[in-house]
Coordinates of C-alpha atoms in Angstrom, one line a residue:
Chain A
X24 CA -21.4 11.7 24.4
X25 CA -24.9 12.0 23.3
X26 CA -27.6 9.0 23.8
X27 CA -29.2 7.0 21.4
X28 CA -32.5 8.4 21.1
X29 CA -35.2 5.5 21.8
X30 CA -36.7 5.6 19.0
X31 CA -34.1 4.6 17.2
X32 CA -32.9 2.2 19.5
X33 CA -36.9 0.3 19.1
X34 CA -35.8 0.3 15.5
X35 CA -32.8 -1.7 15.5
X36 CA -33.6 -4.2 18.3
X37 CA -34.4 -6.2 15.5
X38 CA -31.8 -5.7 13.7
X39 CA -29.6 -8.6 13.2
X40 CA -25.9 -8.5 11.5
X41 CA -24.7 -11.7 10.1
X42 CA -21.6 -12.3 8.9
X43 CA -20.7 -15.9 7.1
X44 CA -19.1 -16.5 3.9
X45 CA -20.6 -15.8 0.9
X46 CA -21.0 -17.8 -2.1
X47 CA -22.3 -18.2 -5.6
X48 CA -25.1 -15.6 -6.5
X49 CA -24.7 -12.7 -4.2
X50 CA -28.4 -10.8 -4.8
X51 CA -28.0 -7.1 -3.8
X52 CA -29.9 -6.3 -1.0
X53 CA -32.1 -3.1 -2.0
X54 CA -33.5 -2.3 1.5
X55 CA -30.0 -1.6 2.6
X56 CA -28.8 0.3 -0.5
X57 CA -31.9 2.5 0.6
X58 CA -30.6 2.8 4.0
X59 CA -27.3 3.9 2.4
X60 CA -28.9 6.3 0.5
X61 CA -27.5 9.0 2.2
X62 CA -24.0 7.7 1.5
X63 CA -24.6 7.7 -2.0
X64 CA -25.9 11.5 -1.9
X65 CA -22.5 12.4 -0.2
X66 CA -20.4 11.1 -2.5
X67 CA -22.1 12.6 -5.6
X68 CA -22.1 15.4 -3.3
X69 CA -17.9 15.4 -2.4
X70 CA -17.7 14.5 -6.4
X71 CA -19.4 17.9 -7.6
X72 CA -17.9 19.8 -5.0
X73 CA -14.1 18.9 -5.5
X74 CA -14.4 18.7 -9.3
X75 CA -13.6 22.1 -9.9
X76 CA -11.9 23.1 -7.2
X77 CA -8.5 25.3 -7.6
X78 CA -9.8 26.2 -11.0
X79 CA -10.5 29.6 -12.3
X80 CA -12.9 28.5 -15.2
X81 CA -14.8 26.4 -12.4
X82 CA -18.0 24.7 -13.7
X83 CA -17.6 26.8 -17.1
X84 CA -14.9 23.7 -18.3
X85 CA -18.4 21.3 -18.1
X86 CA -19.2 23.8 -21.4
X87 CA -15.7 24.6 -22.4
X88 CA -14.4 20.4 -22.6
X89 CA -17.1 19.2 -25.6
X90 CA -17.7 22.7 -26.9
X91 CA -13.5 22.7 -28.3
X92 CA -13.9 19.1 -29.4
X93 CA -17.1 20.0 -31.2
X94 CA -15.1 22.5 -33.0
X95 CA -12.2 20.5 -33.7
X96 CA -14.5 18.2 -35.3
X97 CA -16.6 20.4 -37.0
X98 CA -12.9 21.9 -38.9
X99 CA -11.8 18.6 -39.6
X100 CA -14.4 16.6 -40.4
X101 CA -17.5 18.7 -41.2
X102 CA -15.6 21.4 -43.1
X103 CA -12.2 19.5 -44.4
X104 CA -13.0 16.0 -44.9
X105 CA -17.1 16.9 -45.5
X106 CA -18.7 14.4 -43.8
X107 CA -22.1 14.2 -44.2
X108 CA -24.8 15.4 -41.6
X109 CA -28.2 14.9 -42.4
X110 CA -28.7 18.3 -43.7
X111 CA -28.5 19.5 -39.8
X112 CA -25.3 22.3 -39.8
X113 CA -22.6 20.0 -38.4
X114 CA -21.6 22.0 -35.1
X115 CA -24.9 21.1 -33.7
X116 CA -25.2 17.7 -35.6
X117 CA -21.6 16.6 -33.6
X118 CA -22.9 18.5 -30.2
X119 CA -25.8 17.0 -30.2
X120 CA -24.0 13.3 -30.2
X121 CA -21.0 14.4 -27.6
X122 CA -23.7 16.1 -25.4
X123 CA -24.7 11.9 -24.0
X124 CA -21.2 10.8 -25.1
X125 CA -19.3 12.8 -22.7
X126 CA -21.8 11.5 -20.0
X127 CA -21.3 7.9 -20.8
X128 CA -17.4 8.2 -21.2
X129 CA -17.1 10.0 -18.2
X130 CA -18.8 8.1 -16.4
X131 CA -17.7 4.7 -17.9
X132 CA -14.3 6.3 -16.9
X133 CA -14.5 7.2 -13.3
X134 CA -17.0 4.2 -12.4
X135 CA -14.4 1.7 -13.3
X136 CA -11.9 3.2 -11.0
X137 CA -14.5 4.0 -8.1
X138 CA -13.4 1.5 -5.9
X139 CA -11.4 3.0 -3.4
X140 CA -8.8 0.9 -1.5
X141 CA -9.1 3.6 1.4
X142 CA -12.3 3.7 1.7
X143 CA -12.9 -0.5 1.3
X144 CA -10.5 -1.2 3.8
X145 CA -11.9 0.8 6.4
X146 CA -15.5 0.7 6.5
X147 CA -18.2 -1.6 5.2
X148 CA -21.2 -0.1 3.0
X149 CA -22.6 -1.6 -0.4
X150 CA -19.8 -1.6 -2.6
X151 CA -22.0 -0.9 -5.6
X152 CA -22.4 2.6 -4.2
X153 CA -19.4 3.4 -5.3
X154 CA -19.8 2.7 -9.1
X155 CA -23.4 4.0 -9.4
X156 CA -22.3 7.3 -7.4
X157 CA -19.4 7.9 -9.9
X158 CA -21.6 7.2 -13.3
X159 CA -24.5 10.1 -11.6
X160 CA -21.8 13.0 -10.4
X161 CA -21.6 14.0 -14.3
X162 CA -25.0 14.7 -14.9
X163 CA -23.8 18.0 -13.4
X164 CA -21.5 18.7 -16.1
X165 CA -24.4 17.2 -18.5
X166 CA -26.9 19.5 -17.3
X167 CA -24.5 22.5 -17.4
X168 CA -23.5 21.4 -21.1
X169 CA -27.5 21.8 -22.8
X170 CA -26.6 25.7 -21.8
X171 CA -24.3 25.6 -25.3
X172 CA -26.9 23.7 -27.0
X173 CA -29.8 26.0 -26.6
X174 CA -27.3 28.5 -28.2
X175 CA -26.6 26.5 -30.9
X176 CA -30.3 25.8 -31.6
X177 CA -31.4 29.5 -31.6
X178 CA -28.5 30.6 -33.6
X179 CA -29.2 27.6 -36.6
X180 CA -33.0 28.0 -35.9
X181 CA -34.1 25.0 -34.1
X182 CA -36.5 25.5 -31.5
X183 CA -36.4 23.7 -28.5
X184 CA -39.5 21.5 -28.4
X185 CA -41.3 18.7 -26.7
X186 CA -39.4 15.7 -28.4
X187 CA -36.6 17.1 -26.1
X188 CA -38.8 15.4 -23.4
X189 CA -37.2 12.6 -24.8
X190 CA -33.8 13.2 -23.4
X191 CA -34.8 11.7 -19.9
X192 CA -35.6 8.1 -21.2
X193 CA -32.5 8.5 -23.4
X194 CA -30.1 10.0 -20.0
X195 CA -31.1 6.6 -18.1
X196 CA -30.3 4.3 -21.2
X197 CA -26.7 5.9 -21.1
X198 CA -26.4 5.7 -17.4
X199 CA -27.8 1.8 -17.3
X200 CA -25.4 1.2 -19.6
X201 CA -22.2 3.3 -18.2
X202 CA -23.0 1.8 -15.2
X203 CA -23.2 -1.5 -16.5
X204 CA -20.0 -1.4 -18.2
X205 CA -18.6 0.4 -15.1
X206 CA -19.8 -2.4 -12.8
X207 CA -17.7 -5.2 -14.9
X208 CA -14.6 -2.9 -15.6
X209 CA -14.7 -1.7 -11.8
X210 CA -14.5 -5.1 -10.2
X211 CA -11.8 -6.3 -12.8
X212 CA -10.4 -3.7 -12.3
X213 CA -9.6 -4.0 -8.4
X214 CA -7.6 -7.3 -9.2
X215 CA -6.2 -6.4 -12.4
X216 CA -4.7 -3.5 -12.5
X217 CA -4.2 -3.5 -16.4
X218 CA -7.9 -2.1 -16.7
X219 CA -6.7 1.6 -15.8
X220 CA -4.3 1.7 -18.7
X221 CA -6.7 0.2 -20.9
X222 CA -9.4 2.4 -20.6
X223 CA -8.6 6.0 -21.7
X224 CA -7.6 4.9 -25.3
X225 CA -10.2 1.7 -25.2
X226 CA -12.7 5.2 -24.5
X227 CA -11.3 6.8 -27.8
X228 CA -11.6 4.4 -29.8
X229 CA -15.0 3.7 -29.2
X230 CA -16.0 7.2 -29.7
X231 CA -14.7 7.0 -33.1
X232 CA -16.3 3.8 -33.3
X233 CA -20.1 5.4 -32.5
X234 CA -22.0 7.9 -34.5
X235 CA -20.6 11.6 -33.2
X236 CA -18.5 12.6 -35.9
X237 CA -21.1 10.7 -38.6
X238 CA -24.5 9.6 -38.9
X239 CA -25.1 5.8 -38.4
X240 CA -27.6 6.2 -41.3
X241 CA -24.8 4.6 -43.6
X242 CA -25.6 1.4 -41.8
X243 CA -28.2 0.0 -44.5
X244 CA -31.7 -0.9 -42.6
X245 CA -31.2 -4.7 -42.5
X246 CA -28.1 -4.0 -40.2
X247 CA -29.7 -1.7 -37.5
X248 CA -30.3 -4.6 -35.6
X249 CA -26.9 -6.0 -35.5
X250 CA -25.3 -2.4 -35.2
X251 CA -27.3 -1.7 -32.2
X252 CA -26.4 -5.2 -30.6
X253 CA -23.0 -4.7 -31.2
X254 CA -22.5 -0.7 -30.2
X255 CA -25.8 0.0 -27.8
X256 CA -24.8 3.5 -27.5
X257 CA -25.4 4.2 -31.0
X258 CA -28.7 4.2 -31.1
X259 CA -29.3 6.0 -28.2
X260 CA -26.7 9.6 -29.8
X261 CA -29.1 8.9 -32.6
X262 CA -32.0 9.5 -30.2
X263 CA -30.7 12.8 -29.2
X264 CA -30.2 14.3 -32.4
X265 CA -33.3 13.3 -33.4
X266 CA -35.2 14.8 -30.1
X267 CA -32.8 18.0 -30.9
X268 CA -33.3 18.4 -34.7
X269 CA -36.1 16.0 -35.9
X270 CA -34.4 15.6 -39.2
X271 CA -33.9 11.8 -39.2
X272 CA -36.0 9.3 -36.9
X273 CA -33.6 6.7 -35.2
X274 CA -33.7 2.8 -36.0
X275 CA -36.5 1.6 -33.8
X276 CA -35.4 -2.0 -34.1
X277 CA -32.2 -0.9 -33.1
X278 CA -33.2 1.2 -30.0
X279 CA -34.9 -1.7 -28.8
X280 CA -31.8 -3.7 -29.5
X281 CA -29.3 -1.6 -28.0
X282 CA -32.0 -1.5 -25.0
X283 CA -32.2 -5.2 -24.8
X284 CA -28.2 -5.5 -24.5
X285 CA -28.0 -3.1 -22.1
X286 CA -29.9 -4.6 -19.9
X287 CA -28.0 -7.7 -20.6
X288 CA -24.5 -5.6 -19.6
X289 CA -26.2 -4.2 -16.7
X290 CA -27.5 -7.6 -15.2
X291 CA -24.8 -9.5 -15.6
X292 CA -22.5 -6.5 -14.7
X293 CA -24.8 -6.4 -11.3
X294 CA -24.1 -10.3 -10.9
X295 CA -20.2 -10.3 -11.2
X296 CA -19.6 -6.9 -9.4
X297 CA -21.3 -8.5 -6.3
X298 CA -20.2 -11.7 -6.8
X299 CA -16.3 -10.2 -6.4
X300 CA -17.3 -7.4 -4.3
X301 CA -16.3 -10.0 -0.8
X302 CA -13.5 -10.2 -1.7
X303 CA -12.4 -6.7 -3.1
X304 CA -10.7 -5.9 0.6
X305 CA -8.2 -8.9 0.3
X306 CA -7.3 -7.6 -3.5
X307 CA -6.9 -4.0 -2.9
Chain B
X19 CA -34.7 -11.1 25.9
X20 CA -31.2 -11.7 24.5
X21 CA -28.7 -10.5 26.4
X22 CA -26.0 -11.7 23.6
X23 CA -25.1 -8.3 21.5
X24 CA -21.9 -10.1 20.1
X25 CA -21.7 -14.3 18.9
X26 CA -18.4 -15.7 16.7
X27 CA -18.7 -19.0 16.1
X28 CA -16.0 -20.6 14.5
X29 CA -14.5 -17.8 12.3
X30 CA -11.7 -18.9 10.0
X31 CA -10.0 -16.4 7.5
X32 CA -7.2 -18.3 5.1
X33 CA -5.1 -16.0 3.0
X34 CA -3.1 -17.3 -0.2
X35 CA 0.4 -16.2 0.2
X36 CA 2.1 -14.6 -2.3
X37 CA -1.5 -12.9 -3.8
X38 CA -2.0 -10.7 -0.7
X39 CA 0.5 -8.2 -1.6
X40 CA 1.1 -8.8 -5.3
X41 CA -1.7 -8.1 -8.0
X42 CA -2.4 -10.6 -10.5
X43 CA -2.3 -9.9 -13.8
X44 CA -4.8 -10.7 -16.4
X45 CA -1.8 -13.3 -18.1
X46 CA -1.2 -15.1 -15.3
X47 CA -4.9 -15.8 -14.8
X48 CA -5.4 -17.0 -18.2
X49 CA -2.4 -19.5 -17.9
X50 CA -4.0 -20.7 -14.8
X51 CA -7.5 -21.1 -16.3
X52 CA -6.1 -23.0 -19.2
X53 CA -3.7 -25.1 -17.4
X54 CA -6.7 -26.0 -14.8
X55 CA -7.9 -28.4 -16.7
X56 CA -4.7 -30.5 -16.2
X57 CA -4.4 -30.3 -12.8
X58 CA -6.8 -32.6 -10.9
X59 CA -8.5 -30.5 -8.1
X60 CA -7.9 -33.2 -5.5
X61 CA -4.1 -32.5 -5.8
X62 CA -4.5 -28.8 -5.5
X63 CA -6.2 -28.8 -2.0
X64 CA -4.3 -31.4 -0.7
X65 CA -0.7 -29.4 -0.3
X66 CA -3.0 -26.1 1.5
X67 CA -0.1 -26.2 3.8
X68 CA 2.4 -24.8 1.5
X69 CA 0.6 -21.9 0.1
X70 CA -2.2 -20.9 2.5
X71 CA -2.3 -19.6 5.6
X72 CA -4.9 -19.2 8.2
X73 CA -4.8 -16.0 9.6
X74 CA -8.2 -16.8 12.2
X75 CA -8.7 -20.5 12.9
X76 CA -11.8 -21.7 14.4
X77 CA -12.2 -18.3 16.7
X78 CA -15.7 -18.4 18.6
X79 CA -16.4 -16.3 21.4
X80 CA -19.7 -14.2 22.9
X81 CA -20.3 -10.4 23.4
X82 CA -22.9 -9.6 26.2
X83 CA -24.6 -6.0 25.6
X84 CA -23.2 -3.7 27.7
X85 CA -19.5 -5.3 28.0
X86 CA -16.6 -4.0 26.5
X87 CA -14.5 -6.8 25.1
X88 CA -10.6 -6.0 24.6
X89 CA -8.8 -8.2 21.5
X90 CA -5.3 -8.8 23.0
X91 CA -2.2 -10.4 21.4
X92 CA 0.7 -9.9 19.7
X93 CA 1.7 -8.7 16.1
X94 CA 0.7 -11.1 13.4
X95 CA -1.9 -13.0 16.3
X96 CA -5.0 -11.8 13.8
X97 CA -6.5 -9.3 16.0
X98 CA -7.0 -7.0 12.9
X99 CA -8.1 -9.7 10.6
X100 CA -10.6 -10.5 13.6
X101 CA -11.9 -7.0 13.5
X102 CA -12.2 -7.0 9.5
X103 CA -14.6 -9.4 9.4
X104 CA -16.4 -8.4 12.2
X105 CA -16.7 -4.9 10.5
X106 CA -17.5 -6.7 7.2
X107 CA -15.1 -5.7 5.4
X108 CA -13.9 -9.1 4.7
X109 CA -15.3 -12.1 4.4
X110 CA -14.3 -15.1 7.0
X111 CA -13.1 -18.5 5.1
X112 CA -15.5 -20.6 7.3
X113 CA -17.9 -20.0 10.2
X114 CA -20.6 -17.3 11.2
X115 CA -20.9 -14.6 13.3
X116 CA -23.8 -12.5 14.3
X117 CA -24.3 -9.1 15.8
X118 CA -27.5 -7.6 17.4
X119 CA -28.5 -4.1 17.0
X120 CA -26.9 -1.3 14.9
X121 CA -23.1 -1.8 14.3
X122 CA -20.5 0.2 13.6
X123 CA -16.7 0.3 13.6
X124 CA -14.0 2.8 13.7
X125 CA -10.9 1.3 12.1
X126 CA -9.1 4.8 11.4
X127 CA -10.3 8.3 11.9
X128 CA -10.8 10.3 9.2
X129 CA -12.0 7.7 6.8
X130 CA -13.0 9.3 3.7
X131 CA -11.8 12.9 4.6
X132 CA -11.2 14.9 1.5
X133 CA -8.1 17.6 1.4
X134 CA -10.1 19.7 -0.4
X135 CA -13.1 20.0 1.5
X136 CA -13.4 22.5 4.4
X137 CA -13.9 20.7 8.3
X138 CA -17.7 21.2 8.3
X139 CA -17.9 19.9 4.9
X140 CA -15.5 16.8 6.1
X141 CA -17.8 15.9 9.0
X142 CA -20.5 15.3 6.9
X143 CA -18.9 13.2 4.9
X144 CA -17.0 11.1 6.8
X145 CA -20.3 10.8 9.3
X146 CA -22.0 9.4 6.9
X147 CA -19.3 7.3 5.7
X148 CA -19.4 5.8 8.7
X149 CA -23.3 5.3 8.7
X150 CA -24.5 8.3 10.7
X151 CA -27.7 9.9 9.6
X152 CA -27.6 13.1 8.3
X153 CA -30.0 14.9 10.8
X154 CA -27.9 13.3 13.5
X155 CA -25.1 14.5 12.2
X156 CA -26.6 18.2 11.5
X157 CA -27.9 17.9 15.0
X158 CA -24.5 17.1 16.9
X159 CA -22.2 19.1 14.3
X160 CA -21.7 22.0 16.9
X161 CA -20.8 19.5 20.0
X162 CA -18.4 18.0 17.1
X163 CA -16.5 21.4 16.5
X164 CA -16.8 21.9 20.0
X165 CA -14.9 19.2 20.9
X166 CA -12.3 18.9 18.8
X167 CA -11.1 22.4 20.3
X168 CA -10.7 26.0 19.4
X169 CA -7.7 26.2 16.8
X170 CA -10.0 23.8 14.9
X171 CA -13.2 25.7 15.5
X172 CA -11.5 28.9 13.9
X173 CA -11.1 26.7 10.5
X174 CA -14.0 24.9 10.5
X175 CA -15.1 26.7 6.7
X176 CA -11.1 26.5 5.4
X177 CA -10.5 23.4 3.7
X178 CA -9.1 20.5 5.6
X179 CA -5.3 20.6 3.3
X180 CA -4.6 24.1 5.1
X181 CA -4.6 22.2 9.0
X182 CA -1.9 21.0 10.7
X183 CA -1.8 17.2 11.2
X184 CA -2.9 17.5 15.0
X185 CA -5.7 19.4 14.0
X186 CA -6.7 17.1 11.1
X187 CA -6.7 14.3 13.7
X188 CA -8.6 16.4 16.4
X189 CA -11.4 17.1 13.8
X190 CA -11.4 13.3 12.6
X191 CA -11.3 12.1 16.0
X192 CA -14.2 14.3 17.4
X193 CA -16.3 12.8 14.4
X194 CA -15.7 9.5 16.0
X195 CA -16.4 10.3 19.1
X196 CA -20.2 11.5 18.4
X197 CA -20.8 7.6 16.3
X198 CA -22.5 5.7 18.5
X199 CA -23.9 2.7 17.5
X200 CA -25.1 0.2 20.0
X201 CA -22.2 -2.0 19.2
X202 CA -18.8 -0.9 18.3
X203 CA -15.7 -2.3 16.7
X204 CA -12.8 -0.2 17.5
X205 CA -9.4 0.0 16.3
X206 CA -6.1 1.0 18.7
X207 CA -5.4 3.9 15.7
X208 CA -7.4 6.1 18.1
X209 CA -4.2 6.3 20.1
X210 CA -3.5 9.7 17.8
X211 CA -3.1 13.4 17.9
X212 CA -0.7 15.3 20.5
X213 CA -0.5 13.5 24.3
X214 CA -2.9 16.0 25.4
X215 CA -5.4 14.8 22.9
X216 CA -4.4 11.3 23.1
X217 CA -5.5 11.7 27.0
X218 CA -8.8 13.3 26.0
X219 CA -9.6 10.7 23.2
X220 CA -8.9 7.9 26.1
X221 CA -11.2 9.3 28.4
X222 CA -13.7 9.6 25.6
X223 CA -13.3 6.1 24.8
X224 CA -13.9 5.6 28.9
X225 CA -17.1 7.7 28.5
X226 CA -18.4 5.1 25.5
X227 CA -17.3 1.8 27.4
X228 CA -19.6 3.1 30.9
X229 CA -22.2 4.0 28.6
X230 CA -23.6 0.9 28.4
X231 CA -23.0 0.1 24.7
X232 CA -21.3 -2.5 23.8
X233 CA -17.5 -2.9 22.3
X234 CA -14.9 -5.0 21.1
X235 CA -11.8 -2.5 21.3
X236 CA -8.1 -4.0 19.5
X237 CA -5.2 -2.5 21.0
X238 CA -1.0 -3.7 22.0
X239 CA -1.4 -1.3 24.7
X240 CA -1.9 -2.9 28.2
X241 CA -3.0 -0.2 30.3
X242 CA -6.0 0.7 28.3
X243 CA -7.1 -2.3 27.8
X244 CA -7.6 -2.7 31.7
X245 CA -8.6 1.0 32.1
X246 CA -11.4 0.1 29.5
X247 CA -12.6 -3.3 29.0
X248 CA -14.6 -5.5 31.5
X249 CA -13.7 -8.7 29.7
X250 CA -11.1 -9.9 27.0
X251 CA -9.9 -12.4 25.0
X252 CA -6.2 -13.4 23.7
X253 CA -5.4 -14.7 20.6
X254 CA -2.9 -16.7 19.5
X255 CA -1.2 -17.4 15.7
X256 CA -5.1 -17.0 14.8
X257 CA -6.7 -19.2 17.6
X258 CA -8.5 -17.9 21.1
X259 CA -6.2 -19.3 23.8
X260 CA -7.8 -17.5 26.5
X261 CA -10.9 -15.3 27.4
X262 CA -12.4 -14.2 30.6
X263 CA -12.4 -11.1 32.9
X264 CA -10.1 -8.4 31.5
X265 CA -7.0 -8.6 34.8
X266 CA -7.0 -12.8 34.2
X267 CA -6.2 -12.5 30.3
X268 CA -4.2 -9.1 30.4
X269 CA -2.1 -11.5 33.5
X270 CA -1.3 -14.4 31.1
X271 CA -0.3 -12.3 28.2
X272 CA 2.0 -10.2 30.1
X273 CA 3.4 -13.7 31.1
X274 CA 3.5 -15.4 28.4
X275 CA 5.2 -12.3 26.8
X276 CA 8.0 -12.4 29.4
X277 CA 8.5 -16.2 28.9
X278 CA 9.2 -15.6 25.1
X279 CA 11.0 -12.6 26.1
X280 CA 9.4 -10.8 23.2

């Protein structure tokens, strides 16, 4: 057995653990999620690592996954069906969208089942590690997928340019609000089961529901607001095409919109996921 | 200066029964929301006989730094709903408890270990699942393979599926045995691994209760309990019935025991 080195023990004579039952608004403590923040590194870190293990494509499937759905789309709806794109050629129009869609859904996805009945029953940390380490392990796959794009752009002549700055702002509105849908559908989901069969097709639907396979320019102005209210997301694939391309400007009203209600979803989603998070262990 | 590391002051935990085993589903809460309104609340909480149970009633009782504290008692008594909340991992129905210094608790080994991760990779994680520091851990990771043995220490890069279960529980339990916090809640699932090993992970366990830290150890088995513990108490259908040194308490179980014939 090693010692405690005194330092350490200096620190934590203060330290004082109290346990009493918890009620009503449950604030999250931020000075322990930052002493956990090793924990959260780890399991983004097992995440990554297990991901693509056993596989022989390995990290290429991160490029493979929206790159086969692009073209799907691009046959069935850009060339058969001839949806309109904005004058931007429709492969990169559609990747452009499922480039942040693919990091929300996946996310949204594996946030919602993130709480792990093994883990919960065994050992106490902030539960909301769990969600908000399963909505950031697939901004590896993200990051991996802008190799395809940069391809696309050379090959239909855009150049890469400084509006793609804009992608960062844009990558934390779609993890604020995978995580704050993940937050709510994780902490349902640890009593109500029903959640995991909802999801995957709940996920499909609203991908047709959001603006990958068209433009939300169809929308006519007066609505932006009310579209961005009522699907935040779509403002924000909008975003990215227009940092990619620079064809058509997104809604501003309904950026701000879509921001406004994300922040809402991420609140309250905050709120109930630590409100419920006590008594996850007697649920699970 | 406080000389308390442990105080439990009148810890209650009430489960529903029925709802700790069975999920709910989303129809069967709305019919209970809607029908609520029907039921006057008064009449709900005065039948809590029928459909609650208190699985810790009123449990209070004080740690001094430095002891180590065996939780005796038969199946069902609440010794592991006890060490739950103590460990935080649920929350008591009524009272307060507070513990002094950094706590940790070892409930299983292995918590968190992923098949498909190799042994080094698996100490990292499941270190800092259990709230080591990472330097620590990068520090101590050679005494960890070291203890845990040779056969492990010639896999430590192949991924944990590929071991045999006594080496899985030889690399888990070595992890465990390099967490020290100053005050530890441990569960009797260290009893694990081969005889051999189960004889190592007790002296270990030895090593950590002479230390000087404090610990509150759970366990059915009688001799470690008074190989290890200065002082203990016994619980009883949820309620302390007796605490003091460990030979007094260990004596009255082991009676009581025989009375029952259990």
């Amino acid at each position: 057995m090693s010692t405690n080195k005194t330092g350490q023990k200096a620190a934590n004579k203060q330290s004082v653990t109290i346990i009493k039952p918890l009620k009503g608004w449950v604030s999250i403590n931020f000075r322990e999620l930052w002493n956990h923040r090793e924990l959260l590194y780890f399991l983004i870190w097992r995440d990554i690592k297990i991901r693509y293990k056993q596989t022989i494509f390995g990290f290429l499937w991160a490029v493979i996954q929206p790159l086969m759905m692009m073209l799907v789309f691009t046959l069935f709806f850009g060339k058969l069906a001839g949806v309109p794109s904005n004058g931007i050629p429709y492969p990169l129009f559609c990747y452009a969208a499922l480039l942040p869609w693919t990091l929300f859904s996946e996310g949204l996805t594996r946030a919602s089942n993130s709480v792990d009945a093994s883990l919960i029953q065994k050992v106490y940390f902030p539960r909301i590690i769990l969600p908000t380490a399963s909505i950031l392990s697939p901004l590896i796959d993200f990051i991996f997928a802008i190799i395809p794009l940069l391809g696309l752009m050379f090959f239909y002549g855009y150049m890469p340019n400084e509006r793609m700055l804009l992608f960062l702002p844009l990558c934390v509105l779609v993890l604020m609000l995978s995580l704050g849908v993940g937050l709510w559908l994780a902490a349902i989901n640890v009593e109500y089961r029903d959640i995991r069969y909802v999801i995957p097709f709940t996920v499909q639907l609203l991908m047709f529901a959001s603006p990958i396979i068209y433009s939300s320019n169809f929308v006519p102005p007066r609505f932006q607001v009310a579209y961005g209210l009522l699907n935040p997301i779509s403002g924000i694939l909008e975003g990215f095409r227009w940092a990619i391309t620079g064809t058509t400007p997104p809604s501003l009203q309904q950026l701000f919109a879509s921001t406004g209600i994300i922040l809402v979803i991420l609140v309250s989603g905050a709120y109930f996921f630590q409100r419920r998070q006590g008594a996850f262990a007697d649920y699970i | 200066m406080n000389n308390i590391a442990v105080r439990v002051e009148g810890i209650s935990k009430r489960y529903r029964i029925g709802t700790i085993a069975t999920y709910k589903t989303i129809r069967e809460s709305m019919v209970n929301v809607i029908s609520a309104p029907f039921h006057r609340k008064g009449t709900a909480d005065s039948s809590p006989i029928k459909h609650y149970i208190w699985a810790l009633k009123d449990v209070s009782f004080e740690v001094e730094r430095g002891q180590v504290l065996g939780v005796i008692g038969r199946n069902g008594s609440g010794k592991s709903t006890l060490l739950k909340v103590l460990s935080r991992i649920i929350q008591p129905t009524e009272g307060r408890a507070e513990i002094y210094g950094s706590v940790g608790s070892l409930l299983e080994v292995g918590t968190g270990f992923h098949p498909e991760l190799t042994g080094r990779e698996n100490i990292l994680l499941n270190a800092s699942i259990l709230g080591m520091k990472k330097t620590d851990v990068k520090r101590k990771m050679d005494d960890i393979i070291d203890f845990a043995g040779d056969v492990v220490k010639n896999f430590i890069d192949t991924p944990v599926k590929h071991y045999s279960s006594c080496m899985y529980v030889r690399l888990a339990f070595s992890v465990a045995a390099h967490f020290n916090p100053e005050v530890l809640i441990v569960d009797e699932v260290l009893a694990v691994g081969d005889a051999d090993f189960q004889e190592k992970s007790l002296g270990t366990m030895g090593e950590i209760a002479k230390s000087g830290r404090t610990v509150i150890f759970v366990s059915h088995n009688m001799n470690a309990i008074r190989k290890l513990c200065t002082h203990a108490i016994l619980l009883e259908s949820g309620k302390v019935t007796e605490t003091g040194l460990v030979n007094d308490v260990a004596a009255k179980y082991v009676k009581a025991m025989s009375q029952t014939g259990v």
